[in-house]
PDB file of C-alpha atoms in Angstrom:
ATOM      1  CA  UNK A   8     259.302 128.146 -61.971  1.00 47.00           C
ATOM      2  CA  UNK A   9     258.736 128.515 -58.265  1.00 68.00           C
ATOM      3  CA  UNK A  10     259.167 132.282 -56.988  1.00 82.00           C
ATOM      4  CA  UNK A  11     262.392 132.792 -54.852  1.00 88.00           C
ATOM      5  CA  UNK A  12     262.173 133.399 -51.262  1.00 94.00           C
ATOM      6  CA  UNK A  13     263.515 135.798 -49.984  1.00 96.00           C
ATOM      7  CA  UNK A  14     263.768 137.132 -45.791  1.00 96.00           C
ATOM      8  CA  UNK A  15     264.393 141.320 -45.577  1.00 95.00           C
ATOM      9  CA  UNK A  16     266.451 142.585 -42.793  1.00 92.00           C
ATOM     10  CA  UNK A  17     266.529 146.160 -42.330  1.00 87.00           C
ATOM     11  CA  UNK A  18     266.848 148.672 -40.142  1.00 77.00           C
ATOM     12  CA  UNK A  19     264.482 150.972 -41.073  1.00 70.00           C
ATOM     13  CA  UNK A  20     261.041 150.037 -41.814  1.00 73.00           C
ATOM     14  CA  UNK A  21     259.987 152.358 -44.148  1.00 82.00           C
ATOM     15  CA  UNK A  22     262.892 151.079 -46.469  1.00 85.00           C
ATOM     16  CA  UNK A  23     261.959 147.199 -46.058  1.00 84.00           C
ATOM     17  CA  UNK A  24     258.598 148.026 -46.647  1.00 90.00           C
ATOM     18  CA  UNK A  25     259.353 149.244 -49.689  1.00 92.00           C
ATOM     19  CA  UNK A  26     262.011 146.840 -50.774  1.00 93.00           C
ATOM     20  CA  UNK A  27     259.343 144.082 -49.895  1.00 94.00           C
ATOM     21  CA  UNK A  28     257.085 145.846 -53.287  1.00 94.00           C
ATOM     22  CA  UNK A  29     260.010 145.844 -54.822  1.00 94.00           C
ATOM     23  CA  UNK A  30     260.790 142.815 -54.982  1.00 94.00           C
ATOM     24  CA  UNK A  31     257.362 141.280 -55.027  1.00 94.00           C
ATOM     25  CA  UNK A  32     257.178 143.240 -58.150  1.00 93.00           C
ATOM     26  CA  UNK A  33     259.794 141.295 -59.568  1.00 89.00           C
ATOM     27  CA  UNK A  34     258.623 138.222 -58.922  1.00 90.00           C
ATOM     28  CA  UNK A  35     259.878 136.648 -55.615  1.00 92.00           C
ATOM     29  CA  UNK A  36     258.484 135.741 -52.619  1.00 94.00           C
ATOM     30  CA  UNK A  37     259.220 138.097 -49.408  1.00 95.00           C
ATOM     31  CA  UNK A  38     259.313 135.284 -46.452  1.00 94.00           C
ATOM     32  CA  UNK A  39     259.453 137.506 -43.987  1.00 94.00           C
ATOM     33  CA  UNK A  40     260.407 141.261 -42.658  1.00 94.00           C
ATOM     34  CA  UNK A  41     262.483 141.847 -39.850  1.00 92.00           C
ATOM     35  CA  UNK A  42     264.589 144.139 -37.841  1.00 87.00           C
ATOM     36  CA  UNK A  43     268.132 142.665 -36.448  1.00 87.00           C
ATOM     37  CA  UNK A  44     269.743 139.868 -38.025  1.00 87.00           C
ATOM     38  CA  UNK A  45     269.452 137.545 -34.968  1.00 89.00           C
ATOM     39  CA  UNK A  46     265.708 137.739 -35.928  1.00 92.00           C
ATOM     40  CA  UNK A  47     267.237 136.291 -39.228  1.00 93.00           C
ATOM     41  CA  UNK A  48     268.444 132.944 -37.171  1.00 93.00           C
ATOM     42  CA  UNK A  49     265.398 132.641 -35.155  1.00 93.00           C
ATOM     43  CA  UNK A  50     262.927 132.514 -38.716  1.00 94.00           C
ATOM     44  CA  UNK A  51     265.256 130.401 -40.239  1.00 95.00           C
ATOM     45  CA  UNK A  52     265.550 127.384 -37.461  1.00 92.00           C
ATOM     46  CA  UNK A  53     261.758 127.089 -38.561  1.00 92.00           C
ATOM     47  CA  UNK A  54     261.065 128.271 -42.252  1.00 92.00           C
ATOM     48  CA  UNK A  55     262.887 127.462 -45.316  1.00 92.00           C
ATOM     49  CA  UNK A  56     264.499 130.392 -47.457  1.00 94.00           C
ATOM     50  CA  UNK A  57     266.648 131.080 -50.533  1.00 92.00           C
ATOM     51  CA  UNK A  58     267.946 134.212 -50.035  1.00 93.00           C
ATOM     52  CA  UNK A  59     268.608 136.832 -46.940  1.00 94.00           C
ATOM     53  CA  UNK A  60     268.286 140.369 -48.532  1.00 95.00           C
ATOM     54  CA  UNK A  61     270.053 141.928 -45.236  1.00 91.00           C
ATOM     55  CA  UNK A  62     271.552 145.395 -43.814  1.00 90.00           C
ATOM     56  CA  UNK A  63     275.337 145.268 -42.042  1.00 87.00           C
ATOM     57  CA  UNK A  64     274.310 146.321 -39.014  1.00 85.00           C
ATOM     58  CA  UNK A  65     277.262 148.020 -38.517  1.00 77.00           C
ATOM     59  CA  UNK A  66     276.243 149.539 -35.211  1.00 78.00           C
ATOM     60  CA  UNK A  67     275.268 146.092 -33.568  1.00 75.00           C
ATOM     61  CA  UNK A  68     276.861 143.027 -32.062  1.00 70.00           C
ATOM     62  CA  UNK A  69     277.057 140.685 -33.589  1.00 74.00           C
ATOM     63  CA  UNK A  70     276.921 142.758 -36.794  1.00 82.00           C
ATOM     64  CA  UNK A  71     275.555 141.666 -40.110  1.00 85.00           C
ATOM     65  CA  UNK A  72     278.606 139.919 -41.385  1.00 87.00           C
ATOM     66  CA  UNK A  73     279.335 137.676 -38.360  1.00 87.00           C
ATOM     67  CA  UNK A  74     275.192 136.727 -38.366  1.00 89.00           C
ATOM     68  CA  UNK A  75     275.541 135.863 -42.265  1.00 88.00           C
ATOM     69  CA  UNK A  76     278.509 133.984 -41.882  1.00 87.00           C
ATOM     70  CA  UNK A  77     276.546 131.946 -39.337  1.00 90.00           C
ATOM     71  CA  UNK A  78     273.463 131.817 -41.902  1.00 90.00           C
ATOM     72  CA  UNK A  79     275.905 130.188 -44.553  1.00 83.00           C
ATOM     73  CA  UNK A  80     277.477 127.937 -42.464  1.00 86.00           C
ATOM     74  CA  UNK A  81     274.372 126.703 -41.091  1.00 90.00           C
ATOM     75  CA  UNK A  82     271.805 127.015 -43.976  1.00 90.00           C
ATOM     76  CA  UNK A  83     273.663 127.717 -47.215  1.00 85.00           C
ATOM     77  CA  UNK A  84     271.617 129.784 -47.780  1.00 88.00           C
ATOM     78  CA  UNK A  85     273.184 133.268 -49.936  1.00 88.00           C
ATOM     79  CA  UNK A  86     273.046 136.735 -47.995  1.00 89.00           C
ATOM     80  CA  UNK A  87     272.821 139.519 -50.216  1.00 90.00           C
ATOM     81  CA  UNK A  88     274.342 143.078 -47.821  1.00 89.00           C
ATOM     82  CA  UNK A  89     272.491 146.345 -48.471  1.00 88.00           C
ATOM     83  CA  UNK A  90     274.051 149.548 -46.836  1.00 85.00           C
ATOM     84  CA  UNK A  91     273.709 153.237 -46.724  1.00 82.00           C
ATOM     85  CA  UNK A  92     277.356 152.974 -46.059  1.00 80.00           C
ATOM     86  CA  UNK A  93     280.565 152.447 -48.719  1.00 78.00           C
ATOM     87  CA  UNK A  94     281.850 148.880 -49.143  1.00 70.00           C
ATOM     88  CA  UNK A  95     285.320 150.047 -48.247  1.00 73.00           C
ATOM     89  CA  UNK A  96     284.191 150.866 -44.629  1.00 76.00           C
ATOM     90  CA  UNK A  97     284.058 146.882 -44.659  1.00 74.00           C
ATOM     91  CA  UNK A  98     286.973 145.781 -46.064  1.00 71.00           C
ATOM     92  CA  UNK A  99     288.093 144.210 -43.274  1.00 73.00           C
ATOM     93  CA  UNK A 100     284.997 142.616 -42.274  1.00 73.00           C
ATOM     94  CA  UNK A 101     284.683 140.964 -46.265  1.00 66.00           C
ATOM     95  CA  UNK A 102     288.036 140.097 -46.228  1.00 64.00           C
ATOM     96  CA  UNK A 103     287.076 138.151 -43.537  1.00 66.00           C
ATOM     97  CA  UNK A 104     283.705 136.691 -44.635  1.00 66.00           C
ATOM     98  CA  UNK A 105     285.212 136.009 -47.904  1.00 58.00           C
ATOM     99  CA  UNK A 106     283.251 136.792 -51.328  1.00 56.00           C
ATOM    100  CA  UNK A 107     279.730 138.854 -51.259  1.00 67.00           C
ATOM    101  CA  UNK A 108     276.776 140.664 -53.000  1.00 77.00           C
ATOM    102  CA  UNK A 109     276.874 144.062 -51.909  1.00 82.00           C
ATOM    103  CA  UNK A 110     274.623 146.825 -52.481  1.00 84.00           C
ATOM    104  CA  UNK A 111     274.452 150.601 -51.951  1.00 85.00           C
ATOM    105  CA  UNK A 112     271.816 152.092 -51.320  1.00 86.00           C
ATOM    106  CA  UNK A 113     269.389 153.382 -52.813  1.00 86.00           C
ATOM    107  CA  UNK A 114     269.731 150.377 -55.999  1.00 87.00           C
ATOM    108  CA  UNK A 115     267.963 150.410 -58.758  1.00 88.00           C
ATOM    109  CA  UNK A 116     265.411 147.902 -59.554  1.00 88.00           C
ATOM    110  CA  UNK A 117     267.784 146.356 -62.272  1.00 83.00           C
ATOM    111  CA  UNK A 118     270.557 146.096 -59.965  1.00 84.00           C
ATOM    112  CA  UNK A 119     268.519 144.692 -56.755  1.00 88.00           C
ATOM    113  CA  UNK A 120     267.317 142.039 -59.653  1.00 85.00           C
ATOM    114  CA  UNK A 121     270.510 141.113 -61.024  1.00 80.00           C
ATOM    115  CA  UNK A 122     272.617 140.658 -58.001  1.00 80.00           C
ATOM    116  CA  UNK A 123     269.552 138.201 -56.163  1.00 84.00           C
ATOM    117  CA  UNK A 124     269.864 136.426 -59.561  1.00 77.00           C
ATOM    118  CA  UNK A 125     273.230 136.102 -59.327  1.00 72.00           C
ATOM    119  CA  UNK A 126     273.800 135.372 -55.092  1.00 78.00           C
ATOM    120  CA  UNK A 127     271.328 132.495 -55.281  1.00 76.00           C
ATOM    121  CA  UNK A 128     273.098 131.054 -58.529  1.00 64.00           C
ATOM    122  CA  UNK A 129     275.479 127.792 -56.880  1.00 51.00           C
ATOM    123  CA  UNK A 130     278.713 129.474 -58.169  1.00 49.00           C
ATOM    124  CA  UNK A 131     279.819 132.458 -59.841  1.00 48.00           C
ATOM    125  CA  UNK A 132     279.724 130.715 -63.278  1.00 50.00           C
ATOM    126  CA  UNK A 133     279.003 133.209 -66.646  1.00 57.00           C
ATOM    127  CA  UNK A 134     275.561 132.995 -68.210  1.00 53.00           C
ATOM    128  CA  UNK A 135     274.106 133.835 -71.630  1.00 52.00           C
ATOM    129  CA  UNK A 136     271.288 136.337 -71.592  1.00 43.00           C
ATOM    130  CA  UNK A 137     268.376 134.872 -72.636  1.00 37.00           C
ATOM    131  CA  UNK A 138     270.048 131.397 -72.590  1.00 39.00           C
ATOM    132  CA  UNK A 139     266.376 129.444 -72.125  1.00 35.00           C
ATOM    133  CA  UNK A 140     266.182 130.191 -76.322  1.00 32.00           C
ATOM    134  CA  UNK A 141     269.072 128.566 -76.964  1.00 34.00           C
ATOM    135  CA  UNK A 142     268.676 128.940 -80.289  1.00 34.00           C
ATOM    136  CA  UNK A 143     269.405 132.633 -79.959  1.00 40.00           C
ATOM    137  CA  UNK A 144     272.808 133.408 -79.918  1.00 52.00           C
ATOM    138  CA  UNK A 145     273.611 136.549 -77.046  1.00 66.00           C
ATOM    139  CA  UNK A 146     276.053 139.048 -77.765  1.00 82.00           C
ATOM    140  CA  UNK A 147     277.150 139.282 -74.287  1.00 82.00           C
ATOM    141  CA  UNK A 148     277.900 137.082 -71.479  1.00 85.00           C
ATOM    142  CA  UNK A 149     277.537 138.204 -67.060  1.00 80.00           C
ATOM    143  CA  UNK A 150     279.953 137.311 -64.896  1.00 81.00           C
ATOM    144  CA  UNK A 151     280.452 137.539 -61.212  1.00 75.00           C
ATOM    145  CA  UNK A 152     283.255 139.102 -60.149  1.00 74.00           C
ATOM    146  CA  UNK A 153     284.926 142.389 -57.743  1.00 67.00           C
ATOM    147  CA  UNK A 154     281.284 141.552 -56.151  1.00 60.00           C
ATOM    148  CA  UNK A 155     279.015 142.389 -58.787  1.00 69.00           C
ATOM    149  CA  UNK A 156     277.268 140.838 -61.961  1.00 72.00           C
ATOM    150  CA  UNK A 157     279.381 142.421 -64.997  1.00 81.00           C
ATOM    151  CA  UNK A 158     278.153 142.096 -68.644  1.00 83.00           C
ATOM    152  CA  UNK A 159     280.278 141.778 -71.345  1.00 89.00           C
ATOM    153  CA  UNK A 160     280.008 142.094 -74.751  1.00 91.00           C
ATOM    154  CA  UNK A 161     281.433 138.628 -76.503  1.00 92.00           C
ATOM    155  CA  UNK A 162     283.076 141.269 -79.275  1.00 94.00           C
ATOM    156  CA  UNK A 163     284.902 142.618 -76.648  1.00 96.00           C
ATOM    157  CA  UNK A 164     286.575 139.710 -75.316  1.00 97.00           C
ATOM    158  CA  UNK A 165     290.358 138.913 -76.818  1.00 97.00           C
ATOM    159  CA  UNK A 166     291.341 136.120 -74.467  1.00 98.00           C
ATOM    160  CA  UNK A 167     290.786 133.790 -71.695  1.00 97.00           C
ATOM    161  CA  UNK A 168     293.455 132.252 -69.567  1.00 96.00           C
ATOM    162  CA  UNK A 169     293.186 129.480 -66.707  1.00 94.00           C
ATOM    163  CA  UNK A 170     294.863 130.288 -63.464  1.00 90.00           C
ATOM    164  CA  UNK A 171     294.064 127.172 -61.042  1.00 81.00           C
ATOM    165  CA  UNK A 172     290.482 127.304 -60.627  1.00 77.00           C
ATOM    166  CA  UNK A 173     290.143 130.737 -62.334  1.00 85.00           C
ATOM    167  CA  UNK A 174     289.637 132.215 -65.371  1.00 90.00           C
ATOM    168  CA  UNK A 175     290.821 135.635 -66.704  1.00 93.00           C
ATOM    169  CA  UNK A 176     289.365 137.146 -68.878  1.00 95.00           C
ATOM    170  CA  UNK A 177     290.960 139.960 -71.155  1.00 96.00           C
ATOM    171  CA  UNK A 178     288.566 142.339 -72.629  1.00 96.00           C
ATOM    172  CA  UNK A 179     289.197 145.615 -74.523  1.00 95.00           C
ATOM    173  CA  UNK A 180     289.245 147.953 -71.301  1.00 92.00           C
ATOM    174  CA  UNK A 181     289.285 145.687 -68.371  1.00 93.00           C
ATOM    175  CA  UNK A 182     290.191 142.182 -66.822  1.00 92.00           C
ATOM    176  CA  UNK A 183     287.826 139.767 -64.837  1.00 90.00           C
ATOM    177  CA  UNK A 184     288.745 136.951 -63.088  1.00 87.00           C
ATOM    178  CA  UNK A 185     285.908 134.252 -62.832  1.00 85.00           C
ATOM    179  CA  UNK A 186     286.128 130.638 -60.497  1.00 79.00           C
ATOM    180  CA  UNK A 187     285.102 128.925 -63.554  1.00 82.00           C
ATOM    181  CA  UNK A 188     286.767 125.585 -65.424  1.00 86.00           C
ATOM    182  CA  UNK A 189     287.936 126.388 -69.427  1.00 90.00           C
ATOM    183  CA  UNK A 190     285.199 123.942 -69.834  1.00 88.00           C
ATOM    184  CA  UNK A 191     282.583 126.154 -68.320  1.00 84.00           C
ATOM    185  CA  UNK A 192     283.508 129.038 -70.199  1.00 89.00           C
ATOM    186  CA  UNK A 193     283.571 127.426 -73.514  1.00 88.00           C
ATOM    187  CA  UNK A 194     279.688 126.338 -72.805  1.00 82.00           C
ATOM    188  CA  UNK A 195     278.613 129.962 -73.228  1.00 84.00           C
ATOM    189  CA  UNK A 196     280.861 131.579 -75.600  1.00 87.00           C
ATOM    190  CA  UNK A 197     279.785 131.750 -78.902  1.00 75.00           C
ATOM    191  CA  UNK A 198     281.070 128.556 -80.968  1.00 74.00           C
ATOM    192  CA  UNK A 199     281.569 130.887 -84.056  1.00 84.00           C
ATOM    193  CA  UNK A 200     283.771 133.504 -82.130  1.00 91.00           C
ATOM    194  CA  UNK A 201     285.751 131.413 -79.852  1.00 95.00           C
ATOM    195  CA  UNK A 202     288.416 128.261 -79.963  1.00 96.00           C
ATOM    196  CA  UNK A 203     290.655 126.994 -76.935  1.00 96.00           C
ATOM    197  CA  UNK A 204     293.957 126.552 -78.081  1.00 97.00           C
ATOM    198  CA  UNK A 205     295.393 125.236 -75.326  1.00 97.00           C
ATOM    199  CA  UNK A 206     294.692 124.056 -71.953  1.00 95.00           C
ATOM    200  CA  UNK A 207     294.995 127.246 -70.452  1.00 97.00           C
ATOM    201  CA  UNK A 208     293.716 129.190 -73.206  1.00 98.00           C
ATOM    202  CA  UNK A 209     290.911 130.851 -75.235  1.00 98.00           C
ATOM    203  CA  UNK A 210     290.936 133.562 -77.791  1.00 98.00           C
ATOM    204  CA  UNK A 211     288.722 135.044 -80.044  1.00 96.00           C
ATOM    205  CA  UNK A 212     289.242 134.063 -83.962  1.00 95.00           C
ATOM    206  CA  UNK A 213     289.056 138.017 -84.813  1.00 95.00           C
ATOM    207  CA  UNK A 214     291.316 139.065 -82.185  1.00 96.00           C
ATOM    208  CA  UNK A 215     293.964 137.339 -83.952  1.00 96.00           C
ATOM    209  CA  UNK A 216     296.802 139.212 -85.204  1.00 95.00           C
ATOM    210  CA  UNK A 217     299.157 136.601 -86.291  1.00 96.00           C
ATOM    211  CA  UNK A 218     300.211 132.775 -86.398  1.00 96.00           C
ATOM    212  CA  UNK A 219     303.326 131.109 -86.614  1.00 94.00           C
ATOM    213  CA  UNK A 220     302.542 128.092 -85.147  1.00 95.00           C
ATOM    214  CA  UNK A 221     302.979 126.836 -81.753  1.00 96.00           C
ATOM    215  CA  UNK A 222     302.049 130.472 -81.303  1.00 96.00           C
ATOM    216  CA  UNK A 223     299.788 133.014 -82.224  1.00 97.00           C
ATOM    217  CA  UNK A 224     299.560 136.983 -81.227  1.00 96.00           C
ATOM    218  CA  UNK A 225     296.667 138.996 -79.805  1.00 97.00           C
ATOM    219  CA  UNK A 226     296.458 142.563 -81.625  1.00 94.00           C
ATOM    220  CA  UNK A 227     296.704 145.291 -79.426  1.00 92.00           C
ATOM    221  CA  UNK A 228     297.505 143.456 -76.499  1.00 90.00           C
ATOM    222  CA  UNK A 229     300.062 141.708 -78.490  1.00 91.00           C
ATOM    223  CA  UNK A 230     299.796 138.815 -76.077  1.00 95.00           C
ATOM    224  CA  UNK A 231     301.368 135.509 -77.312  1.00 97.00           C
ATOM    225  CA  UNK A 232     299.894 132.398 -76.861  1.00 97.00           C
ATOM    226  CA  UNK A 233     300.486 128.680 -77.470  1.00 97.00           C
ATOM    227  CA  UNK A 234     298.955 126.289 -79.781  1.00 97.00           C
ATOM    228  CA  UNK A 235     298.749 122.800 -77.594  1.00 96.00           C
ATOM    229  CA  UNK A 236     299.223 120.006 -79.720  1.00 94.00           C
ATOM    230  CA  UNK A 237     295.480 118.721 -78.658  1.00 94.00           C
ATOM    231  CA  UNK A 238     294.355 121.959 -79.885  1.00 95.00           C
ATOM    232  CA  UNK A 239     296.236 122.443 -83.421  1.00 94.00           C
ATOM    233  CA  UNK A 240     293.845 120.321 -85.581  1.00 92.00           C
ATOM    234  CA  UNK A 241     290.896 121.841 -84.480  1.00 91.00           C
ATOM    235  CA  UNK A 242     292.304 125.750 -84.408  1.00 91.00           C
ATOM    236  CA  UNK A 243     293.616 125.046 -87.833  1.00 90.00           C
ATOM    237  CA  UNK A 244     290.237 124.132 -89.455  1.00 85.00           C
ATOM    238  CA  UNK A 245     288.629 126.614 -87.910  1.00 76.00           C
TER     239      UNK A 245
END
């Protein structure tokens, strides 16, 4: 598999250095290394990249946000935002740009790995841990969502409902909400754990409290939920 490749911009060099043996570490390809995100436009009219691993910029105009909205329009190519500063100072400036990687700094190795994974992935789609054995069944699932790569435990999950082109899903302590088809999901649940039951839901066999068809109950969230017609065969044998 060819190495991702990946353009720093940073403010301080010390820190890109760094990042840049970071990340070769891992595995990918540093492009380049530069200082202001126009620097970003100028390498990328002539070189080819799959990721921009870049600061905000906060201090400059344009800033990092209006420069990486011009990358993605252009290029489509992912920006991933590091910053010494909280996300919240740039709630205005994501609402704006829309959905986004971002990192604090300092990240982890783990972290600065999972979220370049995740950015350069076409959508925000779950995936299986070690899903290249498919013969190995994972306990847990990632998803993207609130602008980080989550990992959930399948034995956690109770339900899955479709809301347009989202899905939510209902674990034990929190809720996600994934742009992903019912069809997508069921792809990388576990077979033996999960059955849709309708067209706008999914539930986890064990979660199951009660039936009394065309509805069943959650436990503890004590959710009902329909049995489709489509579905009732299939739920039944299972």
């Amino acid at each position: 598999m060819q190495a991702l490749k990946i353009i720093i911009a940073e403010e301080v060099s010390n820190l890109e250095i760094d990042l840049q043996n970071r990340l070769t570490r891992m595995g990918f390809e540093v492009l380049a290394l530069v200082s202001s995100p126009k620097d970003v436009l100028e390498l990328l009219a002539n070189k080819k990249a799959d990721l921009v691993l870049m600061d905000t910029y906060s201090d400059l105009a344009p800033n990092g946000f209006n420069v990486a909205k011009e990358i993605q329009e252009k290029y489509d190519i992912p920006v991933v935002f590091l910053s010494g500063e909280d996300r919240k100072d740039f709630s205005k400036e994501i609402e704006t740009f829309g959905p986004c990687v971002f990192m604090n700094k300092p990240v982890s190795d783990n972290e600065l790995r999972a979220n370049i994974i995740m950015a350069t992935q076409k959508d925000s789609l779950p995936t299986k841990a070690n899903s290249e054995a498919a013969s190995v069944q994972s306990p847990y699932i990632f998803v993207r969502a609130d602008y980080r790569l989550n990992k959930i435990r399948l034995t956690d999950i109770y339900y899955l409902e479709a809301k347009k082109d989202y899905v939510i899903i209902h674990t034990t302590d929190n809720v996600y909400t994934v742009h992903a088809t019912m069809k997508d999901m069921m792809k990388v649940l576990s077979n033996s754990l999960f059955i849709r039951t309708h067209r706008s839901y999914i539930v986890n066999i064990d979660k199951v409290f009660s039936i009394k068809y065309p509805d069943l109950i959650i436990e503890n969230k004590m959710k009902t939920i329909p049995i489709g017609g489509l579905y009732r065969k299939s739920f039944f044998e299972k």
